[in-house]
């Protein structure tokens, strides 16, 4: 249910700019809906798979975390430094957020 709730605004954010740029408005909206449905189906398949093979769950979570870390390092961090603003402040903010995350993870278990 949470994935479905999260997919609605995500699909809207992806579809609306495409609908404004193209003359066909139905196609981008359908693409947004299709991406949300695909994510929901894969979440259900993943839940079924890891319920059956629970010993593989740590490996699946590690792969998912690694994929998110890769996207962050490859795409987002270089984009932050492109603006040539205060790089020291950006780096300190990044590490402060990272350490807060680690602290919360160790405190909340």
PDB file of C-alpha atoms in Angstrom:
ATOM      1  CA  UNK A   1       0.000   0.000   0.000  1.00  0.00           C
ATOM      2  CA  UNK A   2       2.826   2.420   0.877  1.00  0.00           C
ATOM      3  CA  UNK A   3       4.499   1.845  -2.489  1.00  0.00           C
ATOM      4  CA  UNK A   4       1.227   2.586  -4.266  1.00  0.00           C
ATOM      5  CA  UNK A   5       0.743   5.789  -2.283  1.00  0.00           C
ATOM      6  CA  UNK A   6       4.301   6.865  -3.117  1.00  0.00           C
ATOM      7  CA  UNK A   7       3.907   5.982  -6.809  1.00  0.00           C
ATOM      8  CA  UNK A   8       1.000   8.359  -7.427  1.00  0.00           C
ATOM      9  CA  UNK A   9       2.880  11.636  -6.838  1.00  0.00           C
ATOM     10  CA  UNK A  10       6.011  10.210  -8.471  1.00  0.00           C
ATOM     11  CA  UNK A  11       4.110   9.281 -11.631  1.00  0.00           C
ATOM     12  CA  UNK A  12       2.409  12.671 -11.644  1.00  0.00           C
ATOM     13  CA  UNK A  13       5.727  14.510 -11.341  1.00  0.00           C
ATOM     14  CA  UNK A  14       7.172  12.486 -14.224  1.00  0.00           C
ATOM     15  CA  UNK A  15       4.091  12.670 -16.468  1.00  0.00           C
ATOM     16  CA  UNK A  16       2.984  16.294 -16.194  1.00  0.00           C
ATOM     17  CA  UNK A  17       6.072  17.959 -17.730  1.00  0.00           C
ATOM     18  CA  UNK A  18       5.967  15.460 -20.604  1.00  0.00           C
ATOM     19  CA  UNK A  19       2.251  16.112 -21.110  1.00  0.00           C
ATOM     20  CA  UNK A  20       2.889  19.867 -21.301  1.00  0.00           C
ATOM     21  CA  UNK A  21       5.740  19.470 -23.821  1.00  0.00           C
ATOM     22  CA  UNK A  22       3.956  17.009 -26.114  1.00  0.00           C
ATOM     23  CA  UNK A  23       0.772  17.545 -28.077  1.00  0.00           C
ATOM     24  CA  UNK A  24      -0.409  14.077 -27.102  1.00  0.00           C
ATOM     25  CA  UNK A  25      -1.319  14.298 -23.446  1.00  0.00           C
ATOM     26  CA  UNK A  26      -2.585  10.770 -22.957  1.00  0.00           C
ATOM     27  CA  UNK A  27       0.699   9.024 -23.811  1.00  0.00           C
ATOM     28  CA  UNK A  28       2.851  10.580 -21.019  1.00  0.00           C
ATOM     29  CA  UNK A  29       0.087  10.027 -18.479  1.00  0.00           C
ATOM     30  CA  UNK A  30      -0.220   6.372 -19.508  1.00  0.00           C
ATOM     31  CA  UNK A  31       3.575   5.997 -19.274  1.00  0.00           C
ATOM     32  CA  UNK A  32       3.470   7.355 -15.707  1.00  0.00           C
ATOM     33  CA  UNK A  33       0.661   4.975 -14.787  1.00  0.00           C
ATOM     34  CA  UNK A  34       2.480   2.053 -16.409  1.00  0.00           C
ATOM     35  CA  UNK A  35       5.687   2.777 -14.472  1.00  0.00           C
ATOM     36  CA  UNK A  36       3.714   2.885 -11.213  1.00  0.00           C
ATOM     37  CA  UNK A  37       1.943  -0.393 -11.997  1.00  0.00           C
ATOM     38  CA  UNK A  38       5.252  -2.048 -12.910  1.00  0.00           C
ATOM     39  CA  UNK A  39       6.767  -0.959  -9.600  1.00  0.00           C
ATOM     40  CA  UNK A  40       3.768  -2.278  -7.664  1.00  0.00           C
ATOM     41  CA  UNK A  41       3.873  -5.638  -9.482  1.00  0.00           C
ATOM     42  CA  UNK A  42       7.606  -6.018  -8.862  1.00  0.00           C
ATOM     43  CA  UNK A  43       7.141  -5.138  -5.176  1.00  0.00           C
ATOM     44  CA  UNK A  44       4.529  -7.883  -4.851  1.00  0.00           C
ATOM     45  CA  UNK A  45       6.754 -10.371  -6.684  1.00  0.00           C
ATOM     46  CA  UNK A  46       9.680  -9.391  -4.448  1.00  0.00           C
ATOM     47  CA  UNK A  47       7.553  -9.835  -1.330  1.00  0.00           C
ATOM     48  CA  UNK A  48       6.439 -13.282  -2.508  1.00  0.00           C
ATOM     49  CA  UNK A  49       9.993 -14.277  -3.479  1.00  0.00           C
ATOM     50  CA  UNK A  50      11.596 -13.174  -0.214  1.00  0.00           C
ATOM     51  CA  UNK A  51       8.789 -14.768   1.801  1.00  0.00           C
ATOM     52  CA  UNK A  52       9.639 -18.070   0.149  1.00  0.00           C
ATOM     53  CA  UNK A  53      13.414 -17.596   0.254  1.00  0.00           C
ATOM     54  CA  UNK A  54      13.851 -15.533   3.418  1.00  0.00           C
ATOM     55  CA  UNK A  55      17.551 -16.389   3.678  1.00  0.00           C
ATOM     56  CA  UNK A  56      18.181 -14.315   0.515  1.00  0.00           C
ATOM     57  CA  UNK A  57      16.648 -11.149   2.000  1.00  0.00           C
ATOM     58  CA  UNK A  58      19.946  -9.648   3.283  1.00  0.00           C
ATOM     59  CA  UNK A  59      21.470 -10.052  -0.188  1.00  0.00           C
ATOM     60  CA  UNK A  60      18.455  -8.439  -1.847  1.00  0.00           C
ATOM     61  CA  UNK A  61      18.537  -5.512   0.572  1.00  0.00           C
ATOM     62  CA  UNK A  62      22.274  -5.145  -0.001  1.00  0.00           C
ATOM     63  CA  UNK A  63      21.758  -5.026  -3.769  1.00  0.00           C
ATOM     64  CA  UNK A  64      18.958  -2.466  -3.428  1.00  0.00           C
ATOM     65  CA  UNK A  65      21.038  -0.305  -1.088  1.00  0.00           C
ATOM     66  CA  UNK A  66      24.026  -0.557  -3.410  1.00  0.00           C
ATOM     67  CA  UNK A  67      21.907   0.525  -6.372  1.00  0.00           C
ATOM     68  CA  UNK A  68      20.618   3.572  -4.478  1.00  0.00           C
ATOM     69  CA  UNK A  69      24.136   4.442  -3.324  1.00  0.00           C
ATOM     70  CA  UNK A  70      25.408   4.150  -6.910  1.00  0.00           C
ATOM     71  CA  UNK A  71      22.740   6.534  -8.208  1.00  0.00           C
ATOM     72  CA  UNK A  72      23.501   9.002  -5.419  1.00  0.00           C
ATOM     73  CA  UNK A  73      27.256   8.961  -5.996  1.00  0.00           C
ATOM     74  CA  UNK A  74      27.106   8.853  -9.803  1.00  0.00           C
ATOM     75  CA  UNK A  75      24.266  11.308 -10.474  1.00  0.00           C
ATOM     76  CA  UNK A  76      23.380  13.497  -7.504  1.00  0.00           C
ATOM     77  CA  UNK A  77      26.707  14.394  -5.907  1.00  0.00           C
ATOM     78  CA  UNK A  78      28.342  15.660  -9.145  1.00  0.00           C
ATOM     79  CA  UNK A  79      25.206  17.718  -9.827  1.00  0.00           C
ATOM     80  CA  UNK A  80      25.482  19.386  -6.411  1.00  0.00           C
ATOM     81  CA  UNK A  81      29.077  20.474  -7.057  1.00  0.00           C
ATOM     82  CA  UNK A  82      28.364  21.850 -10.563  1.00  0.00           C
ATOM     83  CA  UNK A  83      26.911  25.093  -9.261  1.00  0.00           C
ATOM     84  CA  UNK A  84      30.288  26.110  -7.782  1.00  0.00           C
ATOM     85  CA  UNK A  85      28.761  27.430  -4.604  1.00  0.00           C
ATOM     86  CA  UNK A  86      30.396  26.936  -1.210  1.00  0.00           C
ATOM     87  CA  UNK A  87      31.857  23.440  -1.689  1.00  0.00           C
ATOM     88  CA  UNK A  88      33.052  23.189   1.911  1.00  0.00           C
ATOM     89  CA  UNK A  89      29.560  23.858   3.234  1.00  0.00           C
ATOM     90  CA  UNK A  90      28.070  21.328   0.809  1.00  0.00           C
ATOM     91  CA  UNK A  91      30.578  18.659   1.884  1.00  0.00           C
ATOM     92  CA  UNK A  92      30.043  19.372   5.584  1.00  0.00           C
ATOM     93  CA  UNK A  93      26.265  19.180   5.109  1.00  0.00           C
ATOM     94  CA  UNK A  94      26.604  15.856   3.302  1.00  0.00           C
ATOM     95  CA  UNK A  95      28.737  14.329   6.056  1.00  0.00           C
ATOM     96  CA  UNK A  96      26.582  15.805   8.818  1.00  0.00           C
ATOM     97  CA  UNK A  97      23.517  14.173   7.254  1.00  0.00           C
ATOM     98  CA  UNK A  98      25.411  10.905   6.886  1.00  0.00           C
ATOM     99  CA  UNK A  99      26.500  10.919  10.541  1.00  0.00           C
ATOM    100  CA  UNK A 100      22.991  11.804  11.742  1.00  0.00           C
ATOM    101  CA  UNK A 101      21.701   8.834   9.739  1.00  0.00           C
ATOM    102  CA  UNK A 102      24.318   6.548  11.321  1.00  0.00           C
ATOM    103  CA  UNK A 103      23.534   7.876  14.796  1.00  0.00           C
ATOM    104  CA  UNK A 104      19.793   7.332  14.354  1.00  0.00           C
ATOM    105  CA  UNK A 105      20.402   3.859  12.948  1.00  0.00           C
ATOM    106  CA  UNK A 106      22.517   2.851  15.957  1.00  0.00           C
ATOM    107  CA  UNK A 107      20.168   4.451  18.480  1.00  0.00           C
ATOM    108  CA  UNK A 108      16.983   2.983  17.010  1.00  0.00           C
ATOM    109  CA  UNK A 109      18.560  -0.377  16.294  1.00  0.00           C
TER     110      UNK A 109
END
